[in-house]
Coordinates of C-alpha atoms and ligand atoms in Angstrom, one line a residue:
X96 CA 0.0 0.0 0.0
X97 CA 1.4 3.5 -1.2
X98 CA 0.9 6.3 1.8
X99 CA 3.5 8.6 0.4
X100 CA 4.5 10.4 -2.1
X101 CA 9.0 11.4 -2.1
X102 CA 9.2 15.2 -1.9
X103 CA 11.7 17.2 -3.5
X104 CA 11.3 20.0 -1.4
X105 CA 11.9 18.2 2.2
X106 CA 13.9 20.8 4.7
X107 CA 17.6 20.1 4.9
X108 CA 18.3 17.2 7.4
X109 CA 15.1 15.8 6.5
X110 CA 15.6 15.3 2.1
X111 CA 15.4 11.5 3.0
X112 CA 12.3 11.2 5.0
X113 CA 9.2 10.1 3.6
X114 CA 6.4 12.5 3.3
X115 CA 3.1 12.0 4.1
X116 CA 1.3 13.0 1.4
X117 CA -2.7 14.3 1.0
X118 CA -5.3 11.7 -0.4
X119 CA -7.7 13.6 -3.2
X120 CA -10.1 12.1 -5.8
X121 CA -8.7 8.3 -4.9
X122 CA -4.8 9.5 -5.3
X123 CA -2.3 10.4 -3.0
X124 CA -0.2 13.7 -3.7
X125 CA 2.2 16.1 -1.9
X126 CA 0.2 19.1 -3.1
X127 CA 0.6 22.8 -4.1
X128 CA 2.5 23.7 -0.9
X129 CA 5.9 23.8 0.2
X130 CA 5.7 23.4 3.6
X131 CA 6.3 20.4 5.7
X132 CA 5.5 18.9 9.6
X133 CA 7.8 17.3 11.6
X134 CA 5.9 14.1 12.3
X135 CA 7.5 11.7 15.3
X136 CA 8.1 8.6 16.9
X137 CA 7.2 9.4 20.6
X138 CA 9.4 6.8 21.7
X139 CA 12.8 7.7 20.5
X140 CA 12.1 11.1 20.0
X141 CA 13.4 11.0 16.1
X142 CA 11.7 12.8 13.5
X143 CA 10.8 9.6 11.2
X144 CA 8.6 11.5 8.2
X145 CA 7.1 15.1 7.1
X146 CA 3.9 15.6 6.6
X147 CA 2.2 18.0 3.5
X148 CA 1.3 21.1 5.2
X149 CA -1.8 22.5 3.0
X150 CA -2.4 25.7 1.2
X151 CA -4.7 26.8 -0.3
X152 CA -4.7 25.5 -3.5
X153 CA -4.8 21.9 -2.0
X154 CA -8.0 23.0 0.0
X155 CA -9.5 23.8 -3.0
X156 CA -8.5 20.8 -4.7
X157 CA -10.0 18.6 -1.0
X158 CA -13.0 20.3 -1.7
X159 CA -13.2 20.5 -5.8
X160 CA -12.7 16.5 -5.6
X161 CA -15.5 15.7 -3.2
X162 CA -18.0 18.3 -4.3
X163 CA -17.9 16.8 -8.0
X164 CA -18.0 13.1 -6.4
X165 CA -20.9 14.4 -4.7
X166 CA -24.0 14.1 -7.3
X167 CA -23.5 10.5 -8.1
X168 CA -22.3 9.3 -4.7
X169 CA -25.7 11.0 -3.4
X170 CA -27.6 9.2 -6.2
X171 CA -26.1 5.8 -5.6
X172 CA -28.9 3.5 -4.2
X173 CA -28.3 2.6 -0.3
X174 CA -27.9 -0.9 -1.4
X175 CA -25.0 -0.3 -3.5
X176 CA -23.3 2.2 -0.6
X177 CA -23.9 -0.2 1.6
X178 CA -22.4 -3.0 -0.2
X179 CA -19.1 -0.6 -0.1
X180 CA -19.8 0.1 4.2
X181 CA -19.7 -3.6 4.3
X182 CA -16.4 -4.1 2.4
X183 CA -15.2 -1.5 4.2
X184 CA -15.9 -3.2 7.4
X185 CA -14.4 -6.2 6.5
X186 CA -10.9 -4.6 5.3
X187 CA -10.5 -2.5 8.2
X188 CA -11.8 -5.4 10.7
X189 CA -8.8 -7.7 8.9
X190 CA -6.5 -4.9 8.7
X191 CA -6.6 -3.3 11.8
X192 CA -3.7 -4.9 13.4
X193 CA -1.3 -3.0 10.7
X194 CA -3.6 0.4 11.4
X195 CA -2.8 0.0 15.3
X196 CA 1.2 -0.4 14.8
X197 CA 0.9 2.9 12.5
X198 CA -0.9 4.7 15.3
X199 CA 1.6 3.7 18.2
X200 CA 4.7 4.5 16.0
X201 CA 3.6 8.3 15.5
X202 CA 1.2 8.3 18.7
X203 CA 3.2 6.3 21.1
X204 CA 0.0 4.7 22.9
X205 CA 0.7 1.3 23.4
X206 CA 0.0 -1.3 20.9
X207 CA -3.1 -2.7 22.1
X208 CA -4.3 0.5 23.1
X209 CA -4.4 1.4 19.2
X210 CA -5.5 -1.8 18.3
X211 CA -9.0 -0.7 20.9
X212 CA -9.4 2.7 19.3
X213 CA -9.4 1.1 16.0
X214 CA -12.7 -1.4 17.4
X215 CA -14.7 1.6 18.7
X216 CA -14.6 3.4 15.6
X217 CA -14.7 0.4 13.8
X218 CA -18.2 0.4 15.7
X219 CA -19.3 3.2 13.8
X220 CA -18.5 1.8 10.8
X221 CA -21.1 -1.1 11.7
X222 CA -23.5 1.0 12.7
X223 CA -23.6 2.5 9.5
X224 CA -23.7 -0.8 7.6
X225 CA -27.7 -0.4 8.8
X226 CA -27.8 3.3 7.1
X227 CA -31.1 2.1 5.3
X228 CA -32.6 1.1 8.3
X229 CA -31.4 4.6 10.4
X230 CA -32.5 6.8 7.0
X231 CA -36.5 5.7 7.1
X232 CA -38.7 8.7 6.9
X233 CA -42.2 8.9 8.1
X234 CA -45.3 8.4 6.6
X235 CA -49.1 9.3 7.4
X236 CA -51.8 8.2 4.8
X237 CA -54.6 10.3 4.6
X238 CA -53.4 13.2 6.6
X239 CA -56.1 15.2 4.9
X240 CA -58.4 13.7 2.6
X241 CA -56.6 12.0 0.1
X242 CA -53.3 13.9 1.3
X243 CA -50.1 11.9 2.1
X244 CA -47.6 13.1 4.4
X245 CA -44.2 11.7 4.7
X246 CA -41.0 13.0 5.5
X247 CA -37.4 11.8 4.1
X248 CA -33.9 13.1 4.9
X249 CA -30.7 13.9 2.5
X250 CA -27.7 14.4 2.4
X251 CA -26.0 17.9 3.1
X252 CA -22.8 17.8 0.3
X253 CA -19.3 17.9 1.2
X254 CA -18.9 17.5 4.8
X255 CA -15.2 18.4 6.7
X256 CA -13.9 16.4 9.5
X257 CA -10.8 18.3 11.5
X258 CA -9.6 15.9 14.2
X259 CA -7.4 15.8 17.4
X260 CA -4.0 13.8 17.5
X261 CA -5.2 11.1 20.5
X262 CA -7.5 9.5 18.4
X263 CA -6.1 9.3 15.0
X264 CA -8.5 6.6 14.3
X265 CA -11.5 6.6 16.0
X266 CA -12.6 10.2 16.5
X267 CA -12.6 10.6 12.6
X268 CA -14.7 7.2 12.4
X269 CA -17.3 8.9 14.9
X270 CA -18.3 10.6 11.9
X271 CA -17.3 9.8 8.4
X272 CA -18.7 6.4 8.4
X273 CA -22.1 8.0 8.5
X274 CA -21.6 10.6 6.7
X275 CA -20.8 8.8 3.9
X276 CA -23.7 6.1 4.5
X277 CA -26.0 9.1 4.2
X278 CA -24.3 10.0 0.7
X279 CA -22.5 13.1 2.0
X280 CA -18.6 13.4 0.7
X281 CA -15.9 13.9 3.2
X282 CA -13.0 15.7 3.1
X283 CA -10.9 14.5 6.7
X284 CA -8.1 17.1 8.2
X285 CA -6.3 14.9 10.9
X286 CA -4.1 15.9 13.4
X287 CA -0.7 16.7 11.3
X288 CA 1.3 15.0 14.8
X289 CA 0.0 11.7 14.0
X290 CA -1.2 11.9 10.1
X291 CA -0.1 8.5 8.7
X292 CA -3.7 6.3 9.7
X293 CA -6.1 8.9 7.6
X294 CA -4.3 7.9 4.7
X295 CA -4.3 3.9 5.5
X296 CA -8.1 4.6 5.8
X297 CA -8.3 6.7 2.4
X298 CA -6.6 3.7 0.7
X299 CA -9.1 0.8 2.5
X300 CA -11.9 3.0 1.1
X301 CA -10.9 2.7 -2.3
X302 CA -9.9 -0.9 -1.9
X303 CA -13.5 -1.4 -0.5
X304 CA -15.0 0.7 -4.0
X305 CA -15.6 3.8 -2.6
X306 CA -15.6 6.0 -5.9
X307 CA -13.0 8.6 -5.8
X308 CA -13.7 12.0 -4.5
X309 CA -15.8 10.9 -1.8
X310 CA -13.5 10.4 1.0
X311 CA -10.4 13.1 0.6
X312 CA -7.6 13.7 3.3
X313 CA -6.0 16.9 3.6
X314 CA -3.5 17.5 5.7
X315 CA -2.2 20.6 7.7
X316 CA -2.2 23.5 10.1
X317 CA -4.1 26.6 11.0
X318 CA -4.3 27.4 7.4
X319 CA -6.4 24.2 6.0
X320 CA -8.8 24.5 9.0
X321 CA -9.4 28.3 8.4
X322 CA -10.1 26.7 4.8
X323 CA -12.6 24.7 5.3
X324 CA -14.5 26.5 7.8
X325 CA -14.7 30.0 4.8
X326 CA -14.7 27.9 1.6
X327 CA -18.7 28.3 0.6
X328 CA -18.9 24.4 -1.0
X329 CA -18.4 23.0 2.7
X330 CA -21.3 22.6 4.2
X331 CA -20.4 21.4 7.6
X332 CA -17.7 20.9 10.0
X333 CA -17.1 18.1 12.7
X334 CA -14.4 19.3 14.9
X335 CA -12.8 17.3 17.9
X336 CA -9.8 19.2 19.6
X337 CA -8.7 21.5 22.8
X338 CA -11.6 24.1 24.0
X339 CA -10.5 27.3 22.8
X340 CA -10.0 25.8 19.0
X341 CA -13.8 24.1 19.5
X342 CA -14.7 27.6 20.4
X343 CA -13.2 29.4 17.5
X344 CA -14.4 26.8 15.0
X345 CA -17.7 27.0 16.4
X346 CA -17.9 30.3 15.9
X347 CA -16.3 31.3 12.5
X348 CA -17.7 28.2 10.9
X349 CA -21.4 29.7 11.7
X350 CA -20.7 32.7 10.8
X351 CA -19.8 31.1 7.0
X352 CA -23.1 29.6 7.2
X353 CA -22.2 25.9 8.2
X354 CA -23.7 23.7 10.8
X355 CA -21.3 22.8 13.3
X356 CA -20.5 20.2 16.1
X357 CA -17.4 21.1 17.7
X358 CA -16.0 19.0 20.6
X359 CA -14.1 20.4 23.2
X360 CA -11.7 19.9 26.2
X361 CA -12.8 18.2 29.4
X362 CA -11.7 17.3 33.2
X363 CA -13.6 14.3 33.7
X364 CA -14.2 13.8 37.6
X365 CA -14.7 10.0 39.4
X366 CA -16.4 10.4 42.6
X367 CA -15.9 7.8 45.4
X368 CA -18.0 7.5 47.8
X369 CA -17.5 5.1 51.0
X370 CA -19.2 2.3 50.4
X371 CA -18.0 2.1 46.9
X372 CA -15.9 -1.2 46.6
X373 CA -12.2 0.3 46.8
X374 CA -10.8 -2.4 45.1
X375 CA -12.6 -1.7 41.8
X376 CA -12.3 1.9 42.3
X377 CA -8.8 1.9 42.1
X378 CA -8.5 0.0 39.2
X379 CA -10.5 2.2 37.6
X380 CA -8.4 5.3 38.9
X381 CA -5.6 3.8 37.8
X382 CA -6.6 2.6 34.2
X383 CA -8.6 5.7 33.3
X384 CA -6.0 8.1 34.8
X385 CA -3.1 6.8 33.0
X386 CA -4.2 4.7 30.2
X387 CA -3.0 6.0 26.9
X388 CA -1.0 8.3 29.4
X389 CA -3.7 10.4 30.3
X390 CA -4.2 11.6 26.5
X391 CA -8.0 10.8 26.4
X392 CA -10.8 13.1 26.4
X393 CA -12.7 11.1 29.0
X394 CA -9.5 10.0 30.8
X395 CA -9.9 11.0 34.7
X396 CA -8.4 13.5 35.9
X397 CA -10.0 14.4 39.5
X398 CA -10.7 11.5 41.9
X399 CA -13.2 12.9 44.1
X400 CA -12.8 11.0 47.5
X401 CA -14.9 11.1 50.3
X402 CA -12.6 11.8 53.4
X403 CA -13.3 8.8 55.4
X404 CA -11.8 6.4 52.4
X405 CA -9.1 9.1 51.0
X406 CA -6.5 7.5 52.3
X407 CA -7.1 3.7 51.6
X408 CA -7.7 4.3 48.6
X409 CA -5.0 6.5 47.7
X410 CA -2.8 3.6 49.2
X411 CA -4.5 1.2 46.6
X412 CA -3.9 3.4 43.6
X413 CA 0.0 3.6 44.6
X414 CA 0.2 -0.2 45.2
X415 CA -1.3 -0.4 41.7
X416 CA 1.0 2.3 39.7
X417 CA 4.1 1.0 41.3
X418 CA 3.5 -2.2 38.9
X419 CA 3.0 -0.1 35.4
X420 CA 5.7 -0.6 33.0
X421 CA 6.4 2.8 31.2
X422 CA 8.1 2.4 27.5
X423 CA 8.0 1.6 24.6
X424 CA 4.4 0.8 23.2
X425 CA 5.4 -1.6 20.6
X426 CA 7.3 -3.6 23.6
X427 CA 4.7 -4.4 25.8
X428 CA 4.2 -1.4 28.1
X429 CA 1.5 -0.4 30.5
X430 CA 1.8 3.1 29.1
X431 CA 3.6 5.0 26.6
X432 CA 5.5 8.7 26.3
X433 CA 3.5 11.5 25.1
X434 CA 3.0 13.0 21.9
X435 CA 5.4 15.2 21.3
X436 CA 8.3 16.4 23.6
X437 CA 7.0 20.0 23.5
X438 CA 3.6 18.4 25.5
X439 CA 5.7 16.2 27.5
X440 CA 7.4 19.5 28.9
X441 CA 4.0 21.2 29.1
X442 CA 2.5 18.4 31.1
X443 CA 6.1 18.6 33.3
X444 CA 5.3 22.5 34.0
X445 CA 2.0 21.4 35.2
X446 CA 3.3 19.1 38.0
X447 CA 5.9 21.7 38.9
X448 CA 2.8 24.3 39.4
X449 CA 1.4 21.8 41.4
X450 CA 4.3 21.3 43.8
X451 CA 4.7 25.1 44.1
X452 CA 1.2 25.7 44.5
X453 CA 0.8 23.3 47.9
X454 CA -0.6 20.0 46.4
X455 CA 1.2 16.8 48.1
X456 CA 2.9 14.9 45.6
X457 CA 2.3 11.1 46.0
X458 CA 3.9 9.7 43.1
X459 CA 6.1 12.1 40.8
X460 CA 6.2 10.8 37.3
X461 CA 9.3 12.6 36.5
X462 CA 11.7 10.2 38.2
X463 CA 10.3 7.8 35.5
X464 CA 12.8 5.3 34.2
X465 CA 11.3 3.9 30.9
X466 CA 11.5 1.3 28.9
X467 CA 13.0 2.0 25.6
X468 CA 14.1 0.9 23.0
X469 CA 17.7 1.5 23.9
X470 CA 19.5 3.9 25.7
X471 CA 19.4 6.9 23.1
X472 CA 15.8 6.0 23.6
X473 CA 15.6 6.6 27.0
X474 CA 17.1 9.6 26.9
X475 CA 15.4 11.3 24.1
X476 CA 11.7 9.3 24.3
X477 CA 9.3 11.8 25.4
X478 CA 8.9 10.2 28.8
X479 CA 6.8 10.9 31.6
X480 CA 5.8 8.7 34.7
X481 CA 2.3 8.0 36.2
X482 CA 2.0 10.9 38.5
X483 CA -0.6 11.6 41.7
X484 CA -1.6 14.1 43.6
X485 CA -3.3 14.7 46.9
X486 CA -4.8 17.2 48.8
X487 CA -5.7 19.4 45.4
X488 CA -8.0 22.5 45.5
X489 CA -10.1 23.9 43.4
X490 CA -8.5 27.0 42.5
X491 CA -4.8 25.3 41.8
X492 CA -4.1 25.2 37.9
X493 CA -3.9 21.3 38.0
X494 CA -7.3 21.3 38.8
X495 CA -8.7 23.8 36.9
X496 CA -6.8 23.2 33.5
X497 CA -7.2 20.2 31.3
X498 CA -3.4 18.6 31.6
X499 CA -4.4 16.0 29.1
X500 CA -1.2 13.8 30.6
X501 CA -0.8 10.9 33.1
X502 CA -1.3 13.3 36.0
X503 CA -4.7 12.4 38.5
X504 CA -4.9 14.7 40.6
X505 CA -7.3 13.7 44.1
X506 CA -9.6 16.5 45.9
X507 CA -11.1 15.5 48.9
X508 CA -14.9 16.2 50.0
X509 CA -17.1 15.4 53.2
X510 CA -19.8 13.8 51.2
X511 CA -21.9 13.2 48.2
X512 CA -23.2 16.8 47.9
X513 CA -19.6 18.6 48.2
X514 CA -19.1 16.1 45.7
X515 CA -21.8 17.0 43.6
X516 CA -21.6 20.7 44.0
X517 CA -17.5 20.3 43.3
X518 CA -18.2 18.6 39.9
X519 CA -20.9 21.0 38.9
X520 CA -18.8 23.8 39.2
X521 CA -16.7 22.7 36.7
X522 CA -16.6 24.5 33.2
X523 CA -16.0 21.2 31.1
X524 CA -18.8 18.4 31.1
X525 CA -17.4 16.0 29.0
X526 CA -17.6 12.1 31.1
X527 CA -18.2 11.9 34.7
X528 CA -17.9 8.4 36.8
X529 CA -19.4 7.6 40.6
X530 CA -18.4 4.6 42.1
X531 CA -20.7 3.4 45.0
X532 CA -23.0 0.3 45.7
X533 CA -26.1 2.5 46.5
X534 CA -27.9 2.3 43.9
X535 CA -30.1 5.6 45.1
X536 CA -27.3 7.6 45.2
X537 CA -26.1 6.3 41.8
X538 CA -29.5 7.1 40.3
X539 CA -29.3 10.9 42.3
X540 CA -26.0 11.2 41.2
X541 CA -27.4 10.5 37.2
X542 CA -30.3 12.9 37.7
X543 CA -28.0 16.1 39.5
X544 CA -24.9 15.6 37.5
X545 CA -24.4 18.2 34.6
X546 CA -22.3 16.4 32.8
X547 CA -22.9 14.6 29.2
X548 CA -21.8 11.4 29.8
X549 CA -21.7 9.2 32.6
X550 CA -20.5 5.8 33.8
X551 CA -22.2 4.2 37.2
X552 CA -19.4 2.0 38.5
X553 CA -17.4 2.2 34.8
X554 CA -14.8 4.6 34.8
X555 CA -14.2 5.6 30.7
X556 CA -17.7 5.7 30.4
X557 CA -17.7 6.0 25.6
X558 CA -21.0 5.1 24.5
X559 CA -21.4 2.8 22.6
X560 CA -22.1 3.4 18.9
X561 CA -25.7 3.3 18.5
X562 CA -25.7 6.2 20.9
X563 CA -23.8 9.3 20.8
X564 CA -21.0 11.2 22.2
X565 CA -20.5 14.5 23.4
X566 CA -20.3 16.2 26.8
X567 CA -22.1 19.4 28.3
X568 CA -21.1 22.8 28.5
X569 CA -17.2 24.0 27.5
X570 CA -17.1 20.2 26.4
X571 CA -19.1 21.0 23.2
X572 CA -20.2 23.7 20.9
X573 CA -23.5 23.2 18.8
X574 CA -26.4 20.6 20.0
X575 CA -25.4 17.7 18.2
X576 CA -23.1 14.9 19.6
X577 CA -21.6 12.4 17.6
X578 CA -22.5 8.9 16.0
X579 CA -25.7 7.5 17.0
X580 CA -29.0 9.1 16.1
X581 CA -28.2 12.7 16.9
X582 CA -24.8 11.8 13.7
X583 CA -27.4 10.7 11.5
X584 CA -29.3 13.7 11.8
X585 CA -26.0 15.9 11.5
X586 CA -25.2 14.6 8.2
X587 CA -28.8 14.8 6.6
X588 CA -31.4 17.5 6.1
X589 CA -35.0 17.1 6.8
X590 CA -38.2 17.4 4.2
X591 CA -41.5 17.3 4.4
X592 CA -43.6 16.4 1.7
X593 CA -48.0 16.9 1.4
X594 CA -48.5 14.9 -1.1
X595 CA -52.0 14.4 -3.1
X596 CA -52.5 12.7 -6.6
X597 CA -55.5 15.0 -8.4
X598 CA -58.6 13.6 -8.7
X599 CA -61.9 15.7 -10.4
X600 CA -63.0 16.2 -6.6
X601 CA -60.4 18.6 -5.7
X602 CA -61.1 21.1 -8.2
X603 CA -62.3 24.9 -7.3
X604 CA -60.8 27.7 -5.8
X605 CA -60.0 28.3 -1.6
X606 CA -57.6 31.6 -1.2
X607 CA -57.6 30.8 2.6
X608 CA -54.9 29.2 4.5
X609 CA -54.9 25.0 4.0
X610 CA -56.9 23.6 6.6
X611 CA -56.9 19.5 7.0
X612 CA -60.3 18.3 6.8
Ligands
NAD1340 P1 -6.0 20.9 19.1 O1 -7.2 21.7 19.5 O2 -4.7 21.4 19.3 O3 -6.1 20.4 17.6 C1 -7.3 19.8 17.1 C2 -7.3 20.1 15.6 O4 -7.4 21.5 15.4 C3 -6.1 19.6 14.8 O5 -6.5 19.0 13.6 C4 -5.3 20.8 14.6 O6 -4.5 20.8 13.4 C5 -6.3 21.9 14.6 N1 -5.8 23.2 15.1 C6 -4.9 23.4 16.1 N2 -4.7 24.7 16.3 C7 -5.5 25.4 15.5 C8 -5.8 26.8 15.3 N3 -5.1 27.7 16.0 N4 -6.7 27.1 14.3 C9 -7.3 26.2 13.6 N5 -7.1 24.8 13.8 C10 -6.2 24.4 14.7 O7 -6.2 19.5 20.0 P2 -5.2 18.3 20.1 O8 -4.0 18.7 21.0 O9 -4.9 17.7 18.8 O10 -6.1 17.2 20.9 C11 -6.3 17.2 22.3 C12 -7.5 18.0 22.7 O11 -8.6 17.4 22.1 C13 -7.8 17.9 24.2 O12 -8.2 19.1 24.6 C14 -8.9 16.8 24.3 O13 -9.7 17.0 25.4 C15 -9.7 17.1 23.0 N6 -10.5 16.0 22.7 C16 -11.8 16.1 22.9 C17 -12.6 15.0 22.6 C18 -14.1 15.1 22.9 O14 -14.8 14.2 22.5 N7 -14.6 16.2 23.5 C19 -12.1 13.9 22.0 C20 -10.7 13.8 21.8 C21 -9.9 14.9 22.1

């Protein structure tokens, strides 16, 4: 499989490197522009390709190439997309072990971390396998006399996609599975730290009969996004990032006419109360705190612990992170680095703050000795340890910024409603988890909670396809959350039709408003 194209114009020190090229109308190619990303392997810290920064010209190209695969694709019976969902499916379900391993190599998750991000989007992809079933319209007969009333739903046009870099995968399979079930054409701007798995997805979809045009990947900065979200053939935008981006997308894409569904930041909260089972709640700490080293959306980040079991369970989590393996994803690691070595550092900063801001450092992940690759590795990897907290407040920054890193920080509360009140405050409402055997407080905690998403004794609480995703407040921007019903409707308009077939009855002239009779 061809996922680059060789550039000529490669930065010095980097001539040799593969670049990662765009993929537009079935093809890859390094387009107009000049410019080039460094793209890395987390785990030795070497840059290992370039990725085509877009201009322009190549966002008009993205867009050209799906707007003119757009009339047919539309007009292509849902049996025959389907056919090409299903072959779809079946590619990516047999391939997905080569799609992980490209993940971890520029992500650094660890292998089978990937290999899980691949099966929830791959989810979505089955979900939309049943497109004709989710598309049905309404009918009534006889509304009026002899007047039909049904209603149908189509496709908007070219749809853009602009994702985050911790789900290279999956967050871009929340929505262009759909979207091209409903007949819509895509053009998908990934992340340009991790680009390599769009364009192993752009090449299944042509292997699966996808015509060209209808899925295009353009890859880039700042400048592709502002693209998409001006150019007037685009007719809606799916963003996934950081809060002040979902904000700004949100808002200039509106104002260019589009319908938008951006999701946001989040600081996703577990509250444990004291008859929770402690065992199972630190489990859960510990895998949603640091799995994928804290560089999920609906990773926790604030245990909320009742003071009477603070301690114990605080003891249970460090029994627990004293077994992870840091390293190397690819070698069997609990948890890998981060992203890129400038976020490594940023995360770093944020446990200094916390340390010079008064919060008792349990477990300091910078003392992390990983393992790497080799030595060279080691030193260069962009490492950072599973790190906790106690004793945080409210108004210390790692509380009341979203670290996105393998930091969990616990604040301590007297009881379920300092809990509550605690969590509310919050500006994000992304995920939210309580652990307790009481089911009434579990069912209060569900009714009170103003949050989006939330998991009753399951910590990482993702719905699963057939529903959707997205939080509350700062968490999201627009009213529609992903996949499920609410995707469906994103990706399709809404028509009514009154419908009567003359007969000599219904002659004569009425100037007044139709009335049903
Ligand atoms: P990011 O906001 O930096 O980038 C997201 C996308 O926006 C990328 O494609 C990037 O190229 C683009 N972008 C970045 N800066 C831009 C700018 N100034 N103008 C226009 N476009 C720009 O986010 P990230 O660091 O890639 O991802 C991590 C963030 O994503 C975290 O905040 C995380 O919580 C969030 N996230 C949210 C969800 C969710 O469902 N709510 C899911 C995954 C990730």
């Amino acid at each position: 499989m061809t996922t680059t194209t060789a550039s000529s114009t490669a930065a010095a020190g980097t001539a040799d490197l593969p670049v990662v090229a765009h993929w537009i109308a079935g093809a890859p190619t390094s387009g107009a522009g000049q410019r080039r990303g460094d793209v890395y392997d987390p785990a030795t810290g070497k840059v290992t390709k370039q990725v085509a920064l877009a201009e322009q010209q190549d966002v008009q190209d993205a867009v050209a190439a799906a707007k003119a695969a757009f009339p047919s694709w539309r007009d292509t019976s849902l049996a025959r997309r389907t056919a090409v969902l299903f072959a779809f499916r079946e590619l990516l379900n047999a391939r997905k072990g080569e799609l992980a391993e490209i993940i971890t190599a520029e992500h650094g998750k660890v292998v089978s971390d990937a290999l899980g991000e691949v099966s929830r989007g791959q989810e979505v992809v089955e979900l939309a396998c049943g497109i004709n079933h989710l598309l049905k319209g309404g009918m009534s007969e006889n509304a009026s006399t002899k007047v039909d009333v049904y209603s149908i739903r189509q496709p908007l046009g070219v749809v853009s996609i602009i994702s985050p870099f911790n789900f290279p995968a999956m967050v871009p399979m929340w929505f262009f599975p759909l979207a091209i079930a409903a007949g819509n054409t895509v053009v998908l701007k990934p992340s340009e730290k991790d680009p390599s798995a769009a364009l192993f997805i752009a090449q299944l979809w042509k292997d699966a009969g996808l015509p060209d045009g209808v899925f295009n990947v353009l890859h880039g900065d700042k400048v592709a996004v502002d693209g998409l979200l001006r150019h007037p053939d685009v007719a809606s935008v799916s963003f996934v990032g950081s809060t002040p981006i979902a904000k700004y997308v949100y808002e200039t894409g509106t104002a260019h006419g589009k319908r938008v569904q951006a999701l946001g930041g989040a600081k996703n909260h577990m509250l444990v109360l004291p008859d929770a089972d402690l065992d199972l709640a630190a489990d859960a700490a510990v895998n949603a705190g640091f799995g994928s080293a804290g560089e999920r959306c609906m990773a926790v980040s604030a245990l909320v612990a009742v003071d009477s079991i603070a301690d114990e369970l605080i003891a249970k989590i460090s029994e627990r992170v004293a077994t992870l393996r840091t390293g190397d994803g690819r070698k069997g690691a609990d948890m890998g680095p981060l992203v890129t070595g400038a976020h490594r550092d940023k995360v770093a900063g944020y446990v200094d703050a916390g340390v010079a801001e008064g919060a008792e450092l349990v477990i300091d992940g910078r003392q992390v000795v990983p393992d790497a690759q080799d030595d060279q590795a080691a030193a260069d990897g962009f490492w950072l340890g599973p790190t906790l907290f106690d004793k945080v407040g409210t108004g210390m920054s790692i509380y009341t910024e979203e670290i996105f890193g393998p930091v969990l920080s616990v604040l301590r509360v007297s009881g379920y409603d300092e809990g509550l009140d605690l969590i509310n405050a919050n500006r994000y409402g992304n995920g939210v988890a309580i652990f307790t055997n009481d089911g009434g407080a579990a069912r209060k905690f569900r009714n009170e909670v103003q949050v989006g998403m939330i998991g009753v004794n399951v910590p990482v609480p993702v719905p699963v396809a057939y529903y959707s995703f997205g939080g509350w407040k700062q968490s999201l921007f627009g009213d529609t959350h992903a996949h499920g019903t609410e995707g469906v409707h994103f990706f399709t308009r809404g028509k009514v039709v009154t419908e009567r077939w003359l007969d000599p009855s219904h002659g004569g002239l009425n100037l007044g408003f139709p009335q049903n009779d």
